[in-house]
Backbone as CSV, one residue per row, in Angstrom:
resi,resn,N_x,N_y,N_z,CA_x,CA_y,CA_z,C_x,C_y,C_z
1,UNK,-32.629,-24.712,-25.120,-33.998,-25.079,-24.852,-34.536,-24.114,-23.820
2,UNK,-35.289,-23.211,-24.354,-35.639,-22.035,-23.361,-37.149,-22.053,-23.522
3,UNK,-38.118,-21.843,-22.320,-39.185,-21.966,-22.186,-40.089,-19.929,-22.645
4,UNK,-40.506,-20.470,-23.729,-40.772,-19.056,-24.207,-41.761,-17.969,-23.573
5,UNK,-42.598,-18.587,-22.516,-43.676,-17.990,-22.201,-43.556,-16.723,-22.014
6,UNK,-44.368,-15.484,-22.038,-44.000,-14.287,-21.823,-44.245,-14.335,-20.080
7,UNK,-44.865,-14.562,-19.260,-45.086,-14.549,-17.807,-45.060,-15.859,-17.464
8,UNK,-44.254,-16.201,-16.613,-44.542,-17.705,-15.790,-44.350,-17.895,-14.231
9,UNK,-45.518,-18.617,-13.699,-45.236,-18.803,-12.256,-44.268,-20.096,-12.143
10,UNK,-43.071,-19.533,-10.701,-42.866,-20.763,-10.269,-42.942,-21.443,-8.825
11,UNK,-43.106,-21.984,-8.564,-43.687,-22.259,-6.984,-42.461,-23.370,-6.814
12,UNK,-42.169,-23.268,-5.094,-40.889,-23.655,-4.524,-40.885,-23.354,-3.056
13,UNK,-40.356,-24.501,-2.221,-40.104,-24.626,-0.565,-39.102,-24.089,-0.212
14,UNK,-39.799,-22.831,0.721,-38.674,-22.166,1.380,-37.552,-22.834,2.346
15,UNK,-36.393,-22.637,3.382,-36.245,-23.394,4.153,-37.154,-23.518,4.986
16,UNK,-38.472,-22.605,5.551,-38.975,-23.594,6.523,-40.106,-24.581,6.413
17,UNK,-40.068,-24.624,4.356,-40.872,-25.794,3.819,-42.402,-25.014,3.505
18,UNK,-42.504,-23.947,3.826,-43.713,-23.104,3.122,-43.394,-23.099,1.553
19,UNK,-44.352,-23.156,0.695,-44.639,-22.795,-0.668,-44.151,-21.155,-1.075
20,UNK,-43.683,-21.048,-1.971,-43.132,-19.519,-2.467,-43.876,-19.866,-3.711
21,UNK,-44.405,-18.998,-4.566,-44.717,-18.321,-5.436,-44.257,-17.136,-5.931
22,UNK,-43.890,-17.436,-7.119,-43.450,-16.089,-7.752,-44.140,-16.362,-9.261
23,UNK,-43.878,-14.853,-9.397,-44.119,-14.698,-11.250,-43.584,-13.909,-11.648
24,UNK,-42.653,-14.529,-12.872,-41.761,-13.705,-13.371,-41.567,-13.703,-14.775
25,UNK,-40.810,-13.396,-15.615,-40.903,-13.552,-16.938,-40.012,-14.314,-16.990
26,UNK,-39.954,-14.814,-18.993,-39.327,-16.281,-18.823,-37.996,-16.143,-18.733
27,UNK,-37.624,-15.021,-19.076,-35.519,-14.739,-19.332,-35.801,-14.897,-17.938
28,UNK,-36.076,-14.124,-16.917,-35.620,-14.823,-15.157,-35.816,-15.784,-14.887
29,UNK,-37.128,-16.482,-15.450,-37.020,-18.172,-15.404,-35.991,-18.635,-15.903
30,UNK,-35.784,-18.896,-16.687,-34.488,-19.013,-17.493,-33.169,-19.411,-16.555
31,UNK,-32.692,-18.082,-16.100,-32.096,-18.093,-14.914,-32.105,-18.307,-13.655
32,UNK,-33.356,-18.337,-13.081,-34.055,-18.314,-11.525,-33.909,-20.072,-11.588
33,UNK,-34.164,-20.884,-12.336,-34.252,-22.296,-11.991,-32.973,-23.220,-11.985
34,UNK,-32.263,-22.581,-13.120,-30.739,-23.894,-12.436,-30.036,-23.041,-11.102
35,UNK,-30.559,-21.677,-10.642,-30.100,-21.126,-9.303,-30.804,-21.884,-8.405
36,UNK,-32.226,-22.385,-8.574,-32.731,-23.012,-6.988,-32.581,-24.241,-6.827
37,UNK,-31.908,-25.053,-8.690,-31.621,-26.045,-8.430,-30.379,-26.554,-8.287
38,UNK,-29.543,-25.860,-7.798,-28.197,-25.543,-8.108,-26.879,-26.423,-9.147
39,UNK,-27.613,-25.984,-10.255,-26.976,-26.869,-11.005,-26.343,-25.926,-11.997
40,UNK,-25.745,-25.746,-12.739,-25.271,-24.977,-14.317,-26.453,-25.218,-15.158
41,UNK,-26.671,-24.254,-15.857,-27.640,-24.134,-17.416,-26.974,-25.452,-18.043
42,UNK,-25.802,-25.373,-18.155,-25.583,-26.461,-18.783,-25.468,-27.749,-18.836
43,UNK,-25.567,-28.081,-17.171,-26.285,-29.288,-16.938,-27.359,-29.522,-17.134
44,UNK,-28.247,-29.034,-16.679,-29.206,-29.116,-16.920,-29.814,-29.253,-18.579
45,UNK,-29.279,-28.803,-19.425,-29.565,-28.392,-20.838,-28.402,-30.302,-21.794
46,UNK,-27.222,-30.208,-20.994,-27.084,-31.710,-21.553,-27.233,-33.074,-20.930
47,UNK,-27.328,-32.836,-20.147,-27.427,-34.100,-18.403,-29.021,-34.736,-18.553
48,UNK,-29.642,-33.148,-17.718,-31.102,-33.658,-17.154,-31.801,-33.271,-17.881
49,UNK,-32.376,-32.644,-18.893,-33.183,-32.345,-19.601,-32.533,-32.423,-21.212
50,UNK,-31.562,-33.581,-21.217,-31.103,-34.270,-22.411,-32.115,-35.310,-23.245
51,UNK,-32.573,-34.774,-24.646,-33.331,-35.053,-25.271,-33.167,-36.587,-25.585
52,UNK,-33.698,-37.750,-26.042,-33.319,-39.378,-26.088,-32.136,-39.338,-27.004
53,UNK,-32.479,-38.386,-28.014,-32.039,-38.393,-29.297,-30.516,-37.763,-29.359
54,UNK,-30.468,-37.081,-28.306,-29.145,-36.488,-28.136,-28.246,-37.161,-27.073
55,UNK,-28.821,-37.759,-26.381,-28.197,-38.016,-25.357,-27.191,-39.358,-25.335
56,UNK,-26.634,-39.470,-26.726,-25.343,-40.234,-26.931,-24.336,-38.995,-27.189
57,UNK,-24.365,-37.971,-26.742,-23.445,-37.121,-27.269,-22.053,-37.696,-26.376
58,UNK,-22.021,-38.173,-25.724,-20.630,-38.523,-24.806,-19.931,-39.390,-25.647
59,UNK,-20.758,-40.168,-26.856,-20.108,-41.282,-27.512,-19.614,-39.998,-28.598
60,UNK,-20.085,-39.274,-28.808,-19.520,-38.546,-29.833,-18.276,-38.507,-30.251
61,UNK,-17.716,-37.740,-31.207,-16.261,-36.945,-31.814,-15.679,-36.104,-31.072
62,UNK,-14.329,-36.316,-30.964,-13.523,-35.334,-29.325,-14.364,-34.230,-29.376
63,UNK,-14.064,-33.362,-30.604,-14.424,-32.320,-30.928,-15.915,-31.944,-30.240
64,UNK,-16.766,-32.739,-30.305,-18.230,-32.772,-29.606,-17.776,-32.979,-28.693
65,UNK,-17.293,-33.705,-27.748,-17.400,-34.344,-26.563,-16.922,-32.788,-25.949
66,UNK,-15.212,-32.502,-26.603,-14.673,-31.403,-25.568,-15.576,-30.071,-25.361
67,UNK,-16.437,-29.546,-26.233,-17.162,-28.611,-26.543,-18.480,-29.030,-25.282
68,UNK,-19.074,-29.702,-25.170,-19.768,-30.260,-24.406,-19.336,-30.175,-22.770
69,UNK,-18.245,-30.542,-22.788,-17.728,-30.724,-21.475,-17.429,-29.260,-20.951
70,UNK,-16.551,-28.481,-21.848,-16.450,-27.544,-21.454,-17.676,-26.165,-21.326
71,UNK,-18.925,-26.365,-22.112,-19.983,-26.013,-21.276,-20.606,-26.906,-20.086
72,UNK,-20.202,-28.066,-19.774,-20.765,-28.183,-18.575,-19.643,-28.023,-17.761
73,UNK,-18.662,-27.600,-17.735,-17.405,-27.495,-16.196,-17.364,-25.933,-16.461
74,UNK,-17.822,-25.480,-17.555,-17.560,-23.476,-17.582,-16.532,-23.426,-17.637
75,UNK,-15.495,-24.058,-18.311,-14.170,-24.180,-18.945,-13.586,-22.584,-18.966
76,UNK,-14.438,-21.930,-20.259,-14.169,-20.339,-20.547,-14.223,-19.589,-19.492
77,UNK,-14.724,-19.695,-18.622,-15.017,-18.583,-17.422,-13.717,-19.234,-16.377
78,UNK,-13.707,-20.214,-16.525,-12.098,-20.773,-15.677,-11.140,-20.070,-16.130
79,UNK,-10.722,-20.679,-17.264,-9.663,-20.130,-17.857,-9.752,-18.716,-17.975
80,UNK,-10.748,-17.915,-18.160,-10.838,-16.325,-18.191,-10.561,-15.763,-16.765
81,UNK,-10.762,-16.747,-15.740,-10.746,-16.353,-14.376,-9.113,-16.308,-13.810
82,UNK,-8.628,-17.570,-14.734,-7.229,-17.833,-14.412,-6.279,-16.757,-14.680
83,UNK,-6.934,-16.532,-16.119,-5.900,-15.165,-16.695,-6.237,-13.757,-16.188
84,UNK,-7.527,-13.668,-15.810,-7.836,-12.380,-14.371,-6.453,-12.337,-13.069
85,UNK,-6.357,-13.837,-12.761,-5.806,-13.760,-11.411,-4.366,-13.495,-11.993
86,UNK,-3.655,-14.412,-12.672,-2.398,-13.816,-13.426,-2.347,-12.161,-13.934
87,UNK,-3.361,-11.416,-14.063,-2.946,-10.420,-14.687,-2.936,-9.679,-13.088
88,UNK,-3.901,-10.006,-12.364,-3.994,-9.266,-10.843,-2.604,-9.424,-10.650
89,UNK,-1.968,-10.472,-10.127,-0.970,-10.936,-9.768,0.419,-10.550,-10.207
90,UNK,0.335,-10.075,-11.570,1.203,-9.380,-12.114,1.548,-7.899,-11.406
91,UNK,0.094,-7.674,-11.840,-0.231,-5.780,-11.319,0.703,-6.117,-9.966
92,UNK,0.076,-6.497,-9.282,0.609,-6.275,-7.657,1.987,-6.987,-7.460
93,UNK,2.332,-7.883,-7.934,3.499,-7.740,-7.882,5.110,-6.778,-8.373
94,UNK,4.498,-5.891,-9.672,4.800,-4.767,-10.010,4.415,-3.475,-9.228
95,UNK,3.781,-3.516,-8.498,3.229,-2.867,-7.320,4.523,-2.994,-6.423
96,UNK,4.246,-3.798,-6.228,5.239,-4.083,-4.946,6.501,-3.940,-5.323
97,UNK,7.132,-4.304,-6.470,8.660,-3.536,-7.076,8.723,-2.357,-6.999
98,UNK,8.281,-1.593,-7.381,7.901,-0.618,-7.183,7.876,-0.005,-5.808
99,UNK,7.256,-0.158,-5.083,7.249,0.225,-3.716,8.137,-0.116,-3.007
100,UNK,8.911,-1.654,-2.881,10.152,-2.071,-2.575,11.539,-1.018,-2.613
101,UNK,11.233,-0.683,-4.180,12.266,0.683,-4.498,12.275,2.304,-3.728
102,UNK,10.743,2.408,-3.767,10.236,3.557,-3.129,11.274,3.290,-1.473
103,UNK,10.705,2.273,-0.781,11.414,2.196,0.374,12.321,2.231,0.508
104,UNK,13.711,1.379,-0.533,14.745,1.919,-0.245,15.103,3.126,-0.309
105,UNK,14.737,3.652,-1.283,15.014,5.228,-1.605,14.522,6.399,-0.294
106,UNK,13.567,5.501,0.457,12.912,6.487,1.758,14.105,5.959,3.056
107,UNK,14.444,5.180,2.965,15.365,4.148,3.739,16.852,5.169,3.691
108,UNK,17.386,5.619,2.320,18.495,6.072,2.223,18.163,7.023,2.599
109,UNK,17.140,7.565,2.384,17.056,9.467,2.455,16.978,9.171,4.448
110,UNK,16.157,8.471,5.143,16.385,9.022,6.196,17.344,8.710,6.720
111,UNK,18.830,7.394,6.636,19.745,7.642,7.064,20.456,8.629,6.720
112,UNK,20.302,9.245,5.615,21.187,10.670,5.640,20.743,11.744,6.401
113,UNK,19.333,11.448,6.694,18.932,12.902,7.552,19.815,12.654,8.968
114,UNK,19.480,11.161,9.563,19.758,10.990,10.597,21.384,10.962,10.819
115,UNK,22.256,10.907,9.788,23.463,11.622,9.862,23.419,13.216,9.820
116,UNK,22.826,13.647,9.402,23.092,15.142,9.054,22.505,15.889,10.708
117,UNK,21.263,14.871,10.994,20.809,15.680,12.372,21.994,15.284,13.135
118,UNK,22.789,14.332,13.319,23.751,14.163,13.879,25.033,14.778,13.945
119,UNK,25.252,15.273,12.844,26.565,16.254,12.566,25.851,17.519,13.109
120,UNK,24.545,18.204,12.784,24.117,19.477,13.350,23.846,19.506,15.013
121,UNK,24.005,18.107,15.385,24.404,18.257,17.146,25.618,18.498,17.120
122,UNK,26.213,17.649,16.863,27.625,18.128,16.830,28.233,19.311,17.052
123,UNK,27.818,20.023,15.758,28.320,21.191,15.353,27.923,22.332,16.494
124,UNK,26.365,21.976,17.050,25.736,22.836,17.857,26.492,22.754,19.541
125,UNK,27.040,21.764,19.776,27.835,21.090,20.927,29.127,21.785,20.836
126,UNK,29.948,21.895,19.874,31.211,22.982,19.464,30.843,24.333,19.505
127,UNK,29.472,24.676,18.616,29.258,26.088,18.798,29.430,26.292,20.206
128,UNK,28.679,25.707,21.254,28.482,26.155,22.592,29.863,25.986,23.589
129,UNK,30.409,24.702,23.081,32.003,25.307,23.548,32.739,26.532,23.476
130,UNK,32.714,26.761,22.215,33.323,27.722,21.615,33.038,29.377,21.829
131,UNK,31.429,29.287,22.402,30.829,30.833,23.166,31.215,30.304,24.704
132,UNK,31.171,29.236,25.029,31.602,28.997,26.534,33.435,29.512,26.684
133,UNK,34.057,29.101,25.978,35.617,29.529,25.653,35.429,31.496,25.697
134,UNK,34.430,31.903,24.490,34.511,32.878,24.394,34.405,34.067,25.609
135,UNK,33.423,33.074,26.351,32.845,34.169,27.311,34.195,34.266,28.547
136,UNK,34.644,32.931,28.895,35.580,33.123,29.437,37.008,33.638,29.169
137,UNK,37.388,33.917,27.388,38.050,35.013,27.284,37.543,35.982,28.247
138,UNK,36.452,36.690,27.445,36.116,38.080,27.586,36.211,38.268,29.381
139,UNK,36.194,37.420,29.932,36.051,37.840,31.520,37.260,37.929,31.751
140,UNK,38.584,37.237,30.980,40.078,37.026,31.365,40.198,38.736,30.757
141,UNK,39.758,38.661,29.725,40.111,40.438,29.133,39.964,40.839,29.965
142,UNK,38.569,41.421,30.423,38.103,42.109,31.570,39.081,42.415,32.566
143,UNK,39.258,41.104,33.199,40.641,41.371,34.416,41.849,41.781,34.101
144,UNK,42.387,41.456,32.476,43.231,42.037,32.719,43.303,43.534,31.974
145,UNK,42.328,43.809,31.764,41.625,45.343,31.752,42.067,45.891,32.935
146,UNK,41.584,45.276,33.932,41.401,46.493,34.934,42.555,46.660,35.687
147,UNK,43.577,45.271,35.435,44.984,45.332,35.943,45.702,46.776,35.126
148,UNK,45.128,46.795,33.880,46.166,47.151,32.788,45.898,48.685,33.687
149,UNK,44.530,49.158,33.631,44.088,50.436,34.032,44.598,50.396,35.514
150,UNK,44.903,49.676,36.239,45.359,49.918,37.726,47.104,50.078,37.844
151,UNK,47.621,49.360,36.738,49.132,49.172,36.430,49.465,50.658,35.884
152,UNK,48.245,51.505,35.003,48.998,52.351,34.471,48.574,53.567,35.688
153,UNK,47.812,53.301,36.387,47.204,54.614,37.740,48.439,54.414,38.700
154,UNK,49.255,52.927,38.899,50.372,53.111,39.704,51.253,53.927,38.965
155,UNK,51.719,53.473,37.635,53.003,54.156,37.025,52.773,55.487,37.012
156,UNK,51.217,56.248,36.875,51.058,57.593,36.994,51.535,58.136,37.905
157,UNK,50.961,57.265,39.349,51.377,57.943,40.592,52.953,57.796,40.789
158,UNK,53.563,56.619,40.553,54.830,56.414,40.555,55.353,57.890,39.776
159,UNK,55.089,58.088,38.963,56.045,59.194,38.255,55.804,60.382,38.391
160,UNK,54.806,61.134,39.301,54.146,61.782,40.114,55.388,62.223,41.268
161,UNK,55.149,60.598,41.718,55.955,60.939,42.911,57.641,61.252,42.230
162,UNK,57.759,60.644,41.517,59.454,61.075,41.305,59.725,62.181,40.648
163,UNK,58.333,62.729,39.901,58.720,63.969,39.728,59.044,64.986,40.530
164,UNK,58.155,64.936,41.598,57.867,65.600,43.038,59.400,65.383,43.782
165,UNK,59.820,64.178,43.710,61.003,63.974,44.326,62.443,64.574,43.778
166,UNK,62.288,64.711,42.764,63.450,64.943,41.351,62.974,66.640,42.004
167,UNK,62.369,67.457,42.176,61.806,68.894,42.484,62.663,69.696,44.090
């Protein structure tokens, strides 16, 4: 039951009880009036503006009755809403498997780094022993470098002198 007019005014109290006027065409009428009256099209269409003649439809055949009911509770848009949230709900919970996995897999990789940075202290802690060892060879060489070169300047002179002496 749709009001065909091509232009129609509708007049209505704002909240602070002033008159509004509008004019609009009838498809926004259409729509603009079970919004200010806040009701469903489809109340309005079987409830309050239920014709004499129709308005045993509640005594009706299931079949009528359920068809009825479910344009006035918006049944389809429920149930379409329900299977929206189930399919959301799906997504993101496959989301989240998903990412669950991701983490472990980020989880393993950085305990291995954090072993590996750990063995490369390590290793770097031995290196520096091991040039600390080195260096103190090379200073033990050193000395006994200069013994070796002072040991062989005695035996020179030593045999110097015994040649001299043997003369």
């Amino acid at each position: 039951k749709e009001y065909k007019q091509l232009e129609s005014v509708l007049q209505s109290l704002d909240e602070t009880g002033a008159k509004v006027t509008m004019s609009t065409k009838c498809s926004d009428l259409n729509k603009l009036v079970p919004q200010l009256m806040g009701v469903s099209h489809a109340i309005l269409e079987n409830v309050v503006f239920c014709h004499q003649e129709e308005s045993n439809w509640c005594l009706g055949d299931d079949a009528t009755l359920k068809k009825k009911f479910d344009e006035i509770f918006a049944a389809a848009r429920y149930t379409k809403a329900l299977e929206e949230i189930r399919k959301f709900k799906n997504e993101k919970q496959n989301r989240l498997k998903v990412l669950h996995a991701e983490l472990e897999t980020a989880e393993q990789a950085l305990g291995h780094a954090q072993r590996l940075q750990g063995s490369v202290q390590a290793e770097r802690e031995k290196l520096e022993a091991i040039r600390s060892e080195i260096s103190g060879l090379d200073e033990r060489i050193a000395e006994l470098h200069a013994e070796t070169t002072e040991l062989e300047a005695r035996e020179r002179a030593l045999a110097e002198a015994e040649t001299r002496r043997v003369r």
